[in-house]
Amino acid sequence: MRGQSLVAALAAALLVFATASAQDEAEVFGWVEKATLEPWGVEVKAKLDSGALTSSLDARDIERFDKEGERWVRFRLELEDEASGETFSKTLERPVYRRLKLIGAGGSDRRPVVLLEVCLGDTVYEEQFSLRDRGGMNYPMLLGRRTIGHLGLLDVTETFLTEPDCGEDAELVEHDPDEEAPPDGGKTEKS
């Protein structure tokens, strides 16, 4: 019995040590960071919001349409590049990855979700972004828990702890469709 207790205590100590070592190596992000939308390198302020599951991006003139039997969305990005101060404007067409229904105090809202790439630190992440006009909001990009879970640690008392620096050789973390699927299939989120 005493030998089993010693083994259990040693195993617990090793687990604590391994967890602490992993946290020491993990990159730390603040609740607001600079990010670049790839492949254009447009730098925007992104709010890391642990209260949101899915990330969101400021998009204008959102238009749903069918293309070869699939659901697609056309939208316009109108973003101020934080690095240059210039306005980046581009119309994109993307397949709809899924549709999102948000329920909040003001009622419900349906949004298309697309896959886009964003650079944080020195890594490019392919993530789900719901599209909505965020023109009246402080941050054109909101990063939810799905994205935050890939990044590392979140320090909610700090801002701008990293700089986006993703060159051609930057690591790409591709979207994993099997990862963290909500039990309802991801169709409804509460805001």
mmCIF file with all atom_site columns, C-alpha atoms in Angstrom:
data_model
loop_
_atom_site.group_PDB
_atom_site.id
_atom_site.type_symbol
_atom_site.label_atom_id
_atom_site.label_alt_id
_atom_site.label_comp_id
_atom_site.label_asym_id
_atom_site.label_entity_id
_atom_site.label_seq_id
_atom_site.pdbx_PDB_ins_code
_atom_site.Cartn_x
_atom_site.Cartn_y
_atom_site.Cartn_z
_atom_site.occupancy
_atom_site.B_iso_or_equiv
_atom_site.pdbx_formal_charge
_atom_site.auth_seq_id
_atom_site.auth_comp_id
_atom_site.auth_asym_id
_atom_site.auth_atom_id
_atom_site.pdbx_PDB_model_num
ATOM 1   C CA . MET A 1 1   ? 0.000   0.000  0.000   1.00 0.00 ? 1   MET A CA 1
ATOM 2   C CA . ARG A 1 2   ? 2.749   2.422  0.935   1.00 0.00 ? 2   ARG A CA 1
ATOM 3   C CA . GLY A 1 3   ? 4.605   1.702  -2.320  1.00 0.00 ? 3   GLY A CA 1
ATOM 4   C CA . GLN A 1 4   ? 1.463   2.424  -4.345  1.00 0.00 ? 4   GLN A CA 1
ATOM 5   C CA . SER A 1 5   ? 1.037   5.772  -2.529  1.00 0.00 ? 5   SER A CA 1
ATOM 6   C CA . LEU A 1 6   ? 4.621   6.717  -3.337  1.00 0.00 ? 6   LEU A CA 1
ATOM 7   C CA . VAL A 1 7   ? 4.141   5.810  -6.993  1.00 0.00 ? 7   VAL A CA 1
ATOM 8   C CA . ALA A 1 8   ? 0.899   7.826  -7.142  1.00 0.00 ? 8   ALA A CA 1
ATOM 9   C CA . ALA A 1 9   ? 2.601   10.832 -5.501  1.00 0.00 ? 9   ALA A CA 1
ATOM 10  C CA . LEU A 1 10  ? 5.520   10.653 -7.963  1.00 0.00 ? 10  LEU A CA 1
ATOM 11  C CA . ALA A 1 11  ? 3.116   10.382 -10.917 1.00 0.00 ? 11  ALA A CA 1
ATOM 12  C CA . ALA A 1 12  ? 1.174   13.421 -9.687  1.00 0.00 ? 12  ALA A CA 1
ATOM 13  C CA . ALA A 1 13  ? 4.397   15.406 -9.247  1.00 0.00 ? 13  ALA A CA 1
ATOM 14  C CA . LEU A 1 14  ? 5.525   14.534 -12.782 1.00 0.00 ? 14  LEU A CA 1
ATOM 15  C CA . LEU A 1 15  ? 2.125   15.605 -14.166 1.00 0.00 ? 15  LEU A CA 1
ATOM 16  C CA . VAL A 1 16  ? 2.342   18.985 -12.391 1.00 0.00 ? 16  VAL A CA 1
ATOM 17  C CA . PHE A 1 17  ? 5.914   19.472 -13.641 1.00 0.00 ? 17  PHE A CA 1
ATOM 18  C CA . ALA A 1 18  ? 4.972   18.560 -17.233 1.00 0.00 ? 18  ALA A CA 1
ATOM 19  C CA . THR A 1 19  ? 1.969   20.920 -17.170 1.00 0.00 ? 19  THR A CA 1
ATOM 20  C CA . ALA A 1 20  ? 4.055   23.780 -15.749 1.00 0.00 ? 20  ALA A CA 1
ATOM 21  C CA . SER A 1 21  ? 6.764   23.190 -18.390 1.00 0.00 ? 21  SER A CA 1
ATOM 22  C CA . ALA A 1 22  ? 4.199   23.228 -21.214 1.00 0.00 ? 22  ALA A CA 1
ATOM 23  C CA . GLN A 1 23  ? 2.737   26.489 -19.884 1.00 0.00 ? 23  GLN A CA 1
ATOM 24  C CA . ASP A 1 24  ? 6.221   28.035 -19.665 1.00 0.00 ? 24  ASP A CA 1
ATOM 25  C CA . GLU A 1 25  ? 6.754   27.257 -23.364 1.00 0.00 ? 25  GLU A CA 1
ATOM 26  C CA . ALA A 1 26  ? 3.297   28.390 -24.535 1.00 0.00 ? 26  ALA A CA 1
ATOM 27  C CA . GLU A 1 27  ? 3.078   31.811 -26.135 1.00 0.00 ? 27  GLU A CA 1
ATOM 28  C CA . VAL A 1 28  ? 1.043   34.346 -24.160 1.00 0.00 ? 28  VAL A CA 1
ATOM 29  C CA . PHE A 1 29  ? -1.438  36.659 -25.891 1.00 0.00 ? 29  PHE A CA 1
ATOM 30  C CA . GLY A 1 30  ? -3.239  39.691 -24.511 1.00 0.00 ? 30  GLY A CA 1
ATOM 31  C CA . TRP A 1 31  ? -6.968  40.336 -24.775 1.00 0.00 ? 31  TRP A CA 1
ATOM 32  C CA . VAL A 1 32  ? -6.245  42.647 -27.749 1.00 0.00 ? 32  VAL A CA 1
ATOM 33  C CA . GLU A 1 33  ? -3.539  41.779 -30.271 1.00 0.00 ? 33  GLU A CA 1
ATOM 34  C CA . LYS A 1 34  ? -2.423  42.855 -33.712 1.00 0.00 ? 34  LYS A CA 1
ATOM 35  C CA . ALA A 1 35  ? -3.148  40.231 -36.347 1.00 0.00 ? 35  ALA A CA 1
ATOM 36  C CA . THR A 1 36  ? -2.769  40.125 -40.102 1.00 0.00 ? 36  THR A CA 1
ATOM 37  C CA . LEU A 1 37  ? -5.388  38.801 -42.469 1.00 0.00 ? 37  LEU A CA 1
ATOM 38  C CA . GLU A 1 38  ? -3.631  36.537 -44.937 1.00 0.00 ? 38  GLU A CA 1
ATOM 39  C CA . PRO A 1 39  ? -2.567  36.363 -47.692 1.00 0.00 ? 39  PRO A CA 1
ATOM 40  C CA . TRP A 1 40  ? -2.846  40.167 -47.922 1.00 0.00 ? 40  TRP A CA 1
ATOM 41  C CA . GLY A 1 41  ? -0.916  40.996 -44.729 1.00 0.00 ? 41  GLY A CA 1
ATOM 42  C CA . VAL A 1 42  ? -3.534  43.562 -43.645 1.00 0.00 ? 42  VAL A CA 1
ATOM 43  C CA . GLU A 1 43  ? -2.874  44.379 -39.994 1.00 0.00 ? 43  GLU A CA 1
ATOM 44  C CA . VAL A 1 44  ? -5.950  44.781 -37.766 1.00 0.00 ? 44  VAL A CA 1
ATOM 45  C CA . LYS A 1 45  ? -6.672  44.960 -34.067 1.00 0.00 ? 45  LYS A CA 1
ATOM 46  C CA . ALA A 1 46  ? -8.211  41.704 -32.896 1.00 0.00 ? 46  ALA A CA 1
ATOM 47  C CA . LYS A 1 47  ? -10.101 41.249 -29.647 1.00 0.00 ? 47  LYS A CA 1
ATOM 48  C CA . LEU A 1 48  ? -9.578  37.814 -28.096 1.00 0.00 ? 48  LEU A CA 1
ATOM 49  C CA . ASP A 1 49  ? -12.997 37.079 -26.621 1.00 0.00 ? 49  ASP A CA 1
ATOM 50  C CA . SER A 1 50  ? -13.326 33.934 -24.516 1.00 0.00 ? 50  SER A CA 1
ATOM 51  C CA . GLY A 1 51  ? -17.084 34.594 -24.307 1.00 0.00 ? 51  GLY A CA 1
ATOM 52  C CA . ALA A 1 52  ? -17.507 33.875 -28.026 1.00 0.00 ? 52  ALA A CA 1
ATOM 53  C CA . LEU A 1 53  ? -17.078 30.422 -29.548 1.00 0.00 ? 53  LEU A CA 1
ATOM 54  C CA . THR A 1 54  ? -16.683 31.433 -33.197 1.00 0.00 ? 54  THR A CA 1
ATOM 55  C CA . SER A 1 55  ? -14.452 34.220 -34.483 1.00 0.00 ? 55  SER A CA 1
ATOM 56  C CA . SER A 1 56  ? -16.024 37.137 -36.363 1.00 0.00 ? 56  SER A CA 1
ATOM 57  C CA . LEU A 1 57  ? -14.774 39.492 -39.082 1.00 0.00 ? 57  LEU A CA 1
ATOM 58  C CA . ASP A 1 58  ? -16.041 42.855 -40.293 1.00 0.00 ? 58  ASP A CA 1
ATOM 59  C CA . ALA A 1 59  ? -17.627 42.265 -43.704 1.00 0.00 ? 59  ALA A CA 1
ATOM 60  C CA . ARG A 1 60  ? -19.866 44.504 -45.797 1.00 0.00 ? 60  ARG A CA 1
ATOM 61  C CA . ASP A 1 61  ? -22.336 43.902 -48.633 1.00 0.00 ? 61  ASP A CA 1
ATOM 62  C CA . ILE A 1 62  ? -22.784 40.243 -47.668 1.00 0.00 ? 62  ILE A CA 1
ATOM 63  C CA . GLU A 1 63  ? -24.514 38.361 -50.474 1.00 0.00 ? 63  GLU A CA 1
ATOM 64  C CA . ARG A 1 64  ? -25.347 34.646 -50.428 1.00 0.00 ? 64  ARG A CA 1
ATOM 65  C CA . PHE A 1 65  ? -25.502 32.722 -53.712 1.00 0.00 ? 65  PHE A CA 1
ATOM 66  C CA . ASP A 1 66  ? -25.258 29.218 -55.164 1.00 0.00 ? 66  ASP A CA 1
ATOM 67  C CA . LYS A 1 67  ? -22.268 28.118 -57.190 1.00 0.00 ? 67  LYS A CA 1
ATOM 68  C CA . GLU A 1 68  ? -22.215 24.665 -58.776 1.00 0.00 ? 68  GLU A CA 1
ATOM 69  C CA . GLY A 1 69  ? -24.821 23.417 -56.290 1.00 0.00 ? 69  GLY A CA 1
ATOM 70  C CA . GLU A 1 70  ? -22.926 24.706 -53.233 1.00 0.00 ? 70  GLU A CA 1
ATOM 71  C CA . ARG A 1 71  ? -23.659 27.636 -50.937 1.00 0.00 ? 71  ARG A CA 1
ATOM 72  C CA . TRP A 1 72  ? -21.261 30.543 -51.365 1.00 0.00 ? 72  TRP A CA 1
ATOM 73  C CA . VAL A 1 73  ? -20.998 34.065 -50.014 1.00 0.00 ? 73  VAL A CA 1
ATOM 74  C CA . ARG A 1 74  ? -19.680 37.264 -51.589 1.00 0.00 ? 74  ARG A CA 1
ATOM 75  C CA . PHE A 1 75  ? -18.569 40.025 -49.225 1.00 0.00 ? 75  PHE A CA 1
ATOM 76  C CA . ARG A 1 76  ? -16.458 43.147 -49.143 1.00 0.00 ? 76  ARG A CA 1
ATOM 77  C CA . LEU A 1 77  ? -13.639 43.741 -46.691 1.00 0.00 ? 77  LEU A CA 1
ATOM 78  C CA . GLU A 1 78  ? -13.159 47.396 -45.778 1.00 0.00 ? 78  GLU A CA 1
ATOM 79  C CA . LEU A 1 79  ? -10.363 47.380 -43.206 1.00 0.00 ? 79  LEU A CA 1
ATOM 80  C CA . GLU A 1 80  ? -7.975  50.037 -41.992 1.00 0.00 ? 80  GLU A CA 1
ATOM 81  C CA . ASP A 1 81  ? -4.453  48.636 -42.114 1.00 0.00 ? 81  ASP A CA 1
ATOM 82  C CA . GLU A 1 82  ? -3.019  49.462 -38.685 1.00 0.00 ? 82  GLU A CA 1
ATOM 83  C CA . ALA A 1 83  ? 0.555   49.325 -40.033 1.00 0.00 ? 83  ALA A CA 1
ATOM 84  C CA . SER A 1 84  ? 0.101   51.753 -42.947 1.00 0.00 ? 84  SER A CA 1
ATOM 85  C CA . GLY A 1 85  ? -3.070  53.656 -42.025 1.00 0.00 ? 85  GLY A CA 1
ATOM 86  C CA . GLU A 1 86  ? -4.423  52.939 -45.517 1.00 0.00 ? 86  GLU A CA 1
ATOM 87  C CA . THR A 1 87  ? -7.835  51.435 -46.239 1.00 0.00 ? 87  THR A CA 1
ATOM 88  C CA . PHE A 1 88  ? -7.782  47.904 -47.635 1.00 0.00 ? 88  PHE A CA 1
ATOM 89  C CA . SER A 1 89  ? -10.875 47.161 -49.720 1.00 0.00 ? 89  SER A CA 1
ATOM 90  C CA . LYS A 1 90  ? -11.424 43.836 -51.456 1.00 0.00 ? 90  LYS A CA 1
ATOM 91  C CA . THR A 1 91  ? -14.450 41.807 -52.541 1.00 0.00 ? 91  THR A CA 1
ATOM 92  C CA . LEU A 1 92  ? -14.116 38.083 -51.844 1.00 0.00 ? 92  LEU A CA 1
ATOM 93  C CA . GLU A 1 93  ? -16.110 34.988 -52.707 1.00 0.00 ? 93  GLU A CA 1
ATOM 94  C CA . ARG A 1 94  ? -15.858 31.971 -50.420 1.00 0.00 ? 94  ARG A CA 1
ATOM 95  C CA . PRO A 1 95  ? -17.788 28.744 -49.927 1.00 0.00 ? 95  PRO A CA 1
ATOM 96  C CA . VAL A 1 96  ? -20.020 28.870 -46.859 1.00 0.00 ? 96  VAL A CA 1
ATOM 97  C CA . TYR A 1 97  ? -18.407 26.541 -44.336 1.00 0.00 ? 97  TYR A CA 1
ATOM 98  C CA . ARG A 1 98  ? -21.540 26.544 -42.191 1.00 0.00 ? 98  ARG A CA 1
ATOM 99  C CA . ARG A 1 99  ? -24.358 28.845 -41.133 1.00 0.00 ? 99  ARG A CA 1
ATOM 100 C CA . LEU A 1 100 ? -24.474 30.255 -37.632 1.00 0.00 ? 100 LEU A CA 1
ATOM 101 C CA . LYS A 1 101 ? -27.516 31.290 -35.654 1.00 0.00 ? 101 LYS A CA 1
ATOM 102 C CA . LEU A 1 102 ? -26.792 33.611 -32.741 1.00 0.00 ? 102 LEU A CA 1
ATOM 103 C CA . ILE A 1 103 ? -29.324 34.177 -30.005 1.00 0.00 ? 103 ILE A CA 1
ATOM 104 C CA . GLY A 1 104 ? -28.966 37.180 -27.712 1.00 0.00 ? 104 GLY A CA 1
ATOM 105 C CA . ALA A 1 105 ? -30.972 39.738 -25.782 1.00 0.00 ? 105 ALA A CA 1
ATOM 106 C CA . GLY A 1 106 ? -31.747 41.618 -29.012 1.00 0.00 ? 106 GLY A CA 1
ATOM 107 C CA . GLY A 1 107 ? -33.139 38.551 -30.787 1.00 0.00 ? 107 GLY A CA 1
ATOM 108 C CA . SER A 1 108 ? -31.533 36.145 -33.221 1.00 0.00 ? 108 SER A CA 1
ATOM 109 C CA . ASP A 1 109 ? -29.154 36.661 -36.121 1.00 0.00 ? 109 ASP A CA 1
ATOM 110 C CA . ARG A 1 110 ? -28.042 34.281 -38.888 1.00 0.00 ? 110 ARG A CA 1
ATOM 111 C CA . ARG A 1 111 ? -24.554 34.630 -40.324 1.00 0.00 ? 111 ARG A CA 1
ATOM 112 C CA . PRO A 1 112 ? -22.492 32.784 -42.899 1.00 0.00 ? 112 PRO A CA 1
ATOM 113 C CA . VAL A 1 113 ? -19.223 31.289 -41.659 1.00 0.00 ? 113 VAL A CA 1
ATOM 114 C CA . VAL A 1 114 ? -16.181 31.022 -43.937 1.00 0.00 ? 114 VAL A CA 1
ATOM 115 C CA . LEU A 1 115 ? -12.632 29.769 -43.518 1.00 0.00 ? 115 LEU A CA 1
ATOM 116 C CA . LEU A 1 116 ? -9.926  32.458 -43.639 1.00 0.00 ? 116 LEU A CA 1
ATOM 117 C CA . GLU A 1 117 ? -6.285  32.641 -42.595 1.00 0.00 ? 117 GLU A CA 1
ATOM 118 C CA . VAL A 1 118 ? -5.022  34.944 -39.847 1.00 0.00 ? 118 VAL A CA 1
ATOM 119 C CA . CYS A 1 119 ? -1.460  35.487 -38.603 1.00 0.00 ? 119 CYS A CA 1
ATOM 120 C CA . LEU A 1 120 ? -0.882  35.839 -34.858 1.00 0.00 ? 120 LEU A CA 1
ATOM 121 C CA . GLY A 1 121 ? 2.683   35.825 -33.579 1.00 0.00 ? 121 GLY A CA 1
ATOM 122 C CA . ASP A 1 122 ? 4.680   33.809 -36.093 1.00 0.00 ? 122 ASP A CA 1
ATOM 123 C CA . THR A 1 123 ? 1.952   31.314 -37.041 1.00 0.00 ? 123 THR A CA 1
ATOM 124 C CA . VAL A 1 124 ? -0.853  31.377 -39.611 1.00 0.00 ? 124 VAL A CA 1
ATOM 125 C CA . TYR A 1 125 ? -4.142  29.848 -38.462 1.00 0.00 ? 125 TYR A CA 1
ATOM 126 C CA . GLU A 1 126 ? -6.933  28.765 -40.793 1.00 0.00 ? 126 GLU A CA 1
ATOM 127 C CA . GLU A 1 127 ? -10.042 29.555 -38.763 1.00 0.00 ? 127 GLU A CA 1
ATOM 128 C CA . GLN A 1 128 ? -13.813 29.853 -38.952 1.00 0.00 ? 128 GLN A CA 1
ATOM 129 C CA . PHE A 1 129 ? -15.061 33.451 -39.195 1.00 0.00 ? 129 PHE A CA 1
ATOM 130 C CA . SER A 1 130 ? -18.679 34.518 -39.066 1.00 0.00 ? 130 SER A CA 1
ATOM 131 C CA . LEU A 1 131 ? -19.269 37.517 -41.304 1.00 0.00 ? 131 LEU A CA 1
ATOM 132 C CA . ARG A 1 132 ? -21.059 40.616 -40.057 1.00 0.00 ? 132 ARG A CA 1
ATOM 133 C CA . ASP A 1 133 ? -20.847 44.376 -40.321 1.00 0.00 ? 133 ASP A CA 1
ATOM 134 C CA . ARG A 1 134 ? -18.670 45.325 -37.336 1.00 0.00 ? 134 ARG A CA 1
ATOM 135 C CA . GLY A 1 135 ? -18.245 48.911 -38.563 1.00 0.00 ? 135 GLY A CA 1
ATOM 136 C CA . GLY A 1 136 ? -19.649 50.385 -35.342 1.00 0.00 ? 136 GLY A CA 1
ATOM 137 C CA . MET A 1 137 ? -17.368 48.273 -33.149 1.00 0.00 ? 137 MET A CA 1
ATOM 138 C CA . ASN A 1 138 ? -13.876 48.981 -31.836 1.00 0.00 ? 138 ASN A CA 1
ATOM 139 C CA . TYR A 1 139 ? -12.312 45.829 -33.254 1.00 0.00 ? 139 TYR A CA 1
ATOM 140 C CA . PRO A 1 140 ? -12.861 44.632 -36.845 1.00 0.00 ? 140 PRO A CA 1
ATOM 141 C CA . MET A 1 141 ? -11.819 41.115 -35.828 1.00 0.00 ? 141 MET A CA 1
ATOM 142 C CA . LEU A 1 142 ? -12.996 39.118 -32.858 1.00 0.00 ? 142 LEU A CA 1
ATOM 143 C CA . LEU A 1 143 ? -11.234 35.848 -32.086 1.00 0.00 ? 143 LEU A CA 1
ATOM 144 C CA . GLY A 1 144 ? -13.372 33.306 -30.235 1.00 0.00 ? 144 GLY A CA 1
ATOM 145 C CA . ARG A 1 145 ? -12.540 30.215 -28.189 1.00 0.00 ? 145 ARG A CA 1
ATOM 146 C CA . ARG A 1 146 ? -12.023 27.977 -31.232 1.00 0.00 ? 146 ARG A CA 1
ATOM 147 C CA . THR A 1 147 ? -9.129  30.213 -32.287 1.00 0.00 ? 147 THR A CA 1
ATOM 148 C CA . ILE A 1 148 ? -7.869  31.060 -28.789 1.00 0.00 ? 148 ILE A CA 1
ATOM 149 C CA . GLY A 1 149 ? -7.564  27.322 -28.107 1.00 0.00 ? 149 GLY A CA 1
ATOM 150 C CA . HIS A 1 150 ? -4.886  27.079 -30.820 1.00 0.00 ? 150 HIS A CA 1
ATOM 151 C CA . LEU A 1 151 ? -2.852  30.073 -29.711 1.00 0.00 ? 151 LEU A CA 1
ATOM 152 C CA . GLY A 1 152 ? -1.507  29.340 -26.246 1.00 0.00 ? 152 GLY A CA 1
ATOM 153 C CA . LEU A 1 153 ? -2.293  31.278 -23.093 1.00 0.00 ? 153 LEU A CA 1
ATOM 154 C CA . LEU A 1 154 ? -4.542  34.339 -22.766 1.00 0.00 ? 154 LEU A CA 1
ATOM 155 C CA . ASP A 1 155 ? -3.627  37.075 -20.278 1.00 0.00 ? 155 ASP A CA 1
ATOM 156 C CA . VAL A 1 156 ? -6.791  39.155 -19.861 1.00 0.00 ? 156 VAL A CA 1
ATOM 157 C CA . THR A 1 157 ? -4.864  41.929 -18.071 1.00 0.00 ? 157 THR A CA 1
ATOM 158 C CA . GLU A 1 158 ? -2.544  42.701 -21.013 1.00 0.00 ? 158 GLU A CA 1
ATOM 159 C CA . THR A 1 159 ? -2.730  43.907 -24.616 1.00 0.00 ? 159 THR A CA 1
ATOM 160 C CA . PHE A 1 160 ? -0.375  43.720 -27.590 1.00 0.00 ? 160 PHE A CA 1
ATOM 161 C CA . LEU A 1 161 ? 2.017   41.072 -26.244 1.00 0.00 ? 161 LEU A CA 1
ATOM 162 C CA . THR A 1 162 ? 2.897   39.787 -29.725 1.00 0.00 ? 162 THR A CA 1
ATOM 163 C CA . GLU A 1 163 ? 3.512   41.187 -33.196 1.00 0.00 ? 163 GLU A CA 1
ATOM 164 C CA . PRO A 1 164 ? 2.291   39.391 -36.321 1.00 0.00 ? 164 PRO A CA 1
ATOM 165 C CA . ASP A 1 165 ? 5.346   38.148 -38.210 1.00 0.00 ? 165 ASP A CA 1
ATOM 166 C CA . CYS A 1 166 ? 4.341   35.499 -40.740 1.00 0.00 ? 166 CYS A CA 1
ATOM 167 C CA . GLY A 1 167 ? 6.626   35.206 -43.712 1.00 0.00 ? 167 GLY A CA 1
ATOM 168 C CA . GLU A 1 168 ? 6.452   32.645 -46.496 1.00 0.00 ? 168 GLU A CA 1
ATOM 169 C CA . ASP A 1 169 ? 7.935   29.996 -44.204 1.00 0.00 ? 169 ASP A CA 1
ATOM 170 C CA . ALA A 1 170 ? 5.474   30.587 -41.337 1.00 0.00 ? 170 ALA A CA 1
ATOM 171 C CA . GLU A 1 171 ? 3.870   27.533 -39.795 1.00 0.00 ? 171 GLU A CA 1
ATOM 172 C CA . LEU A 1 172 ? 0.284   26.985 -40.981 1.00 0.00 ? 172 LEU A CA 1
ATOM 173 C CA . VAL A 1 173 ? -2.220  25.427 -38.581 1.00 0.00 ? 173 VAL A CA 1
ATOM 174 C CA . GLU A 1 174 ? -4.966  24.134 -40.854 1.00 0.00 ? 174 GLU A CA 1
ATOM 175 C CA . HIS A 1 175 ? -8.591  24.031 -39.776 1.00 0.00 ? 175 HIS A CA 1
ATOM 176 C CA . ASP A 1 176 ? -9.634  20.668 -38.345 1.00 0.00 ? 176 ASP A CA 1
ATOM 177 C CA . PRO A 1 177 ? -13.355 20.076 -38.983 1.00 0.00 ? 177 PRO A CA 1
ATOM 178 C CA . ASP A 1 178 ? -13.503 17.375 -36.291 1.00 0.00 ? 178 ASP A CA 1
ATOM 179 C CA . GLU A 1 179 ? -12.131 19.648 -33.586 1.00 0.00 ? 179 GLU A CA 1
ATOM 180 C CA . GLU A 1 180 ? -14.441 20.970 -30.884 1.00 0.00 ? 180 GLU A CA 1
ATOM 181 C CA . ALA A 1 181 ? -17.752 20.457 -32.648 1.00 0.00 ? 181 ALA A CA 1
ATOM 182 C CA . PRO A 1 182 ? -20.555 21.698 -30.388 1.00 0.00 ? 182 PRO A CA 1
ATOM 183 C CA . PRO A 1 183 ? -23.216 19.091 -29.548 1.00 0.00 ? 183 PRO A CA 1
ATOM 184 C CA . ASP A 1 184 ? -25.859 20.948 -31.588 1.00 0.00 ? 184 ASP A CA 1
ATOM 185 C CA . GLY A 1 185 ? -23.719 20.839 -34.737 1.00 0.00 ? 185 GLY A CA 1
ATOM 186 C CA . GLY A 1 186 ? -22.546 24.429 -34.297 1.00 0.00 ? 186 GLY A CA 1
ATOM 187 C CA . LYS A 1 187 ? -25.694 26.044 -35.591 1.00 0.00 ? 187 LYS A CA 1
ATOM 188 C CA . THR A 1 188 ? -26.673 28.050 -32.520 1.00 0.00 ? 188 THR A CA 1
ATOM 189 C CA . GLU A 1 189 ? -24.538 30.152 -30.207 1.00 0.00 ? 189 GLU A CA 1
ATOM 190 C CA . LYS A 1 190 ? -25.607 32.489 -27.460 1.00 0.00 ? 190 LYS A CA 1
ATOM 191 C CA . SER A 1 191 ? -24.133 35.973 -27.290 1.00 0.00 ? 191 SER A CA 1
#
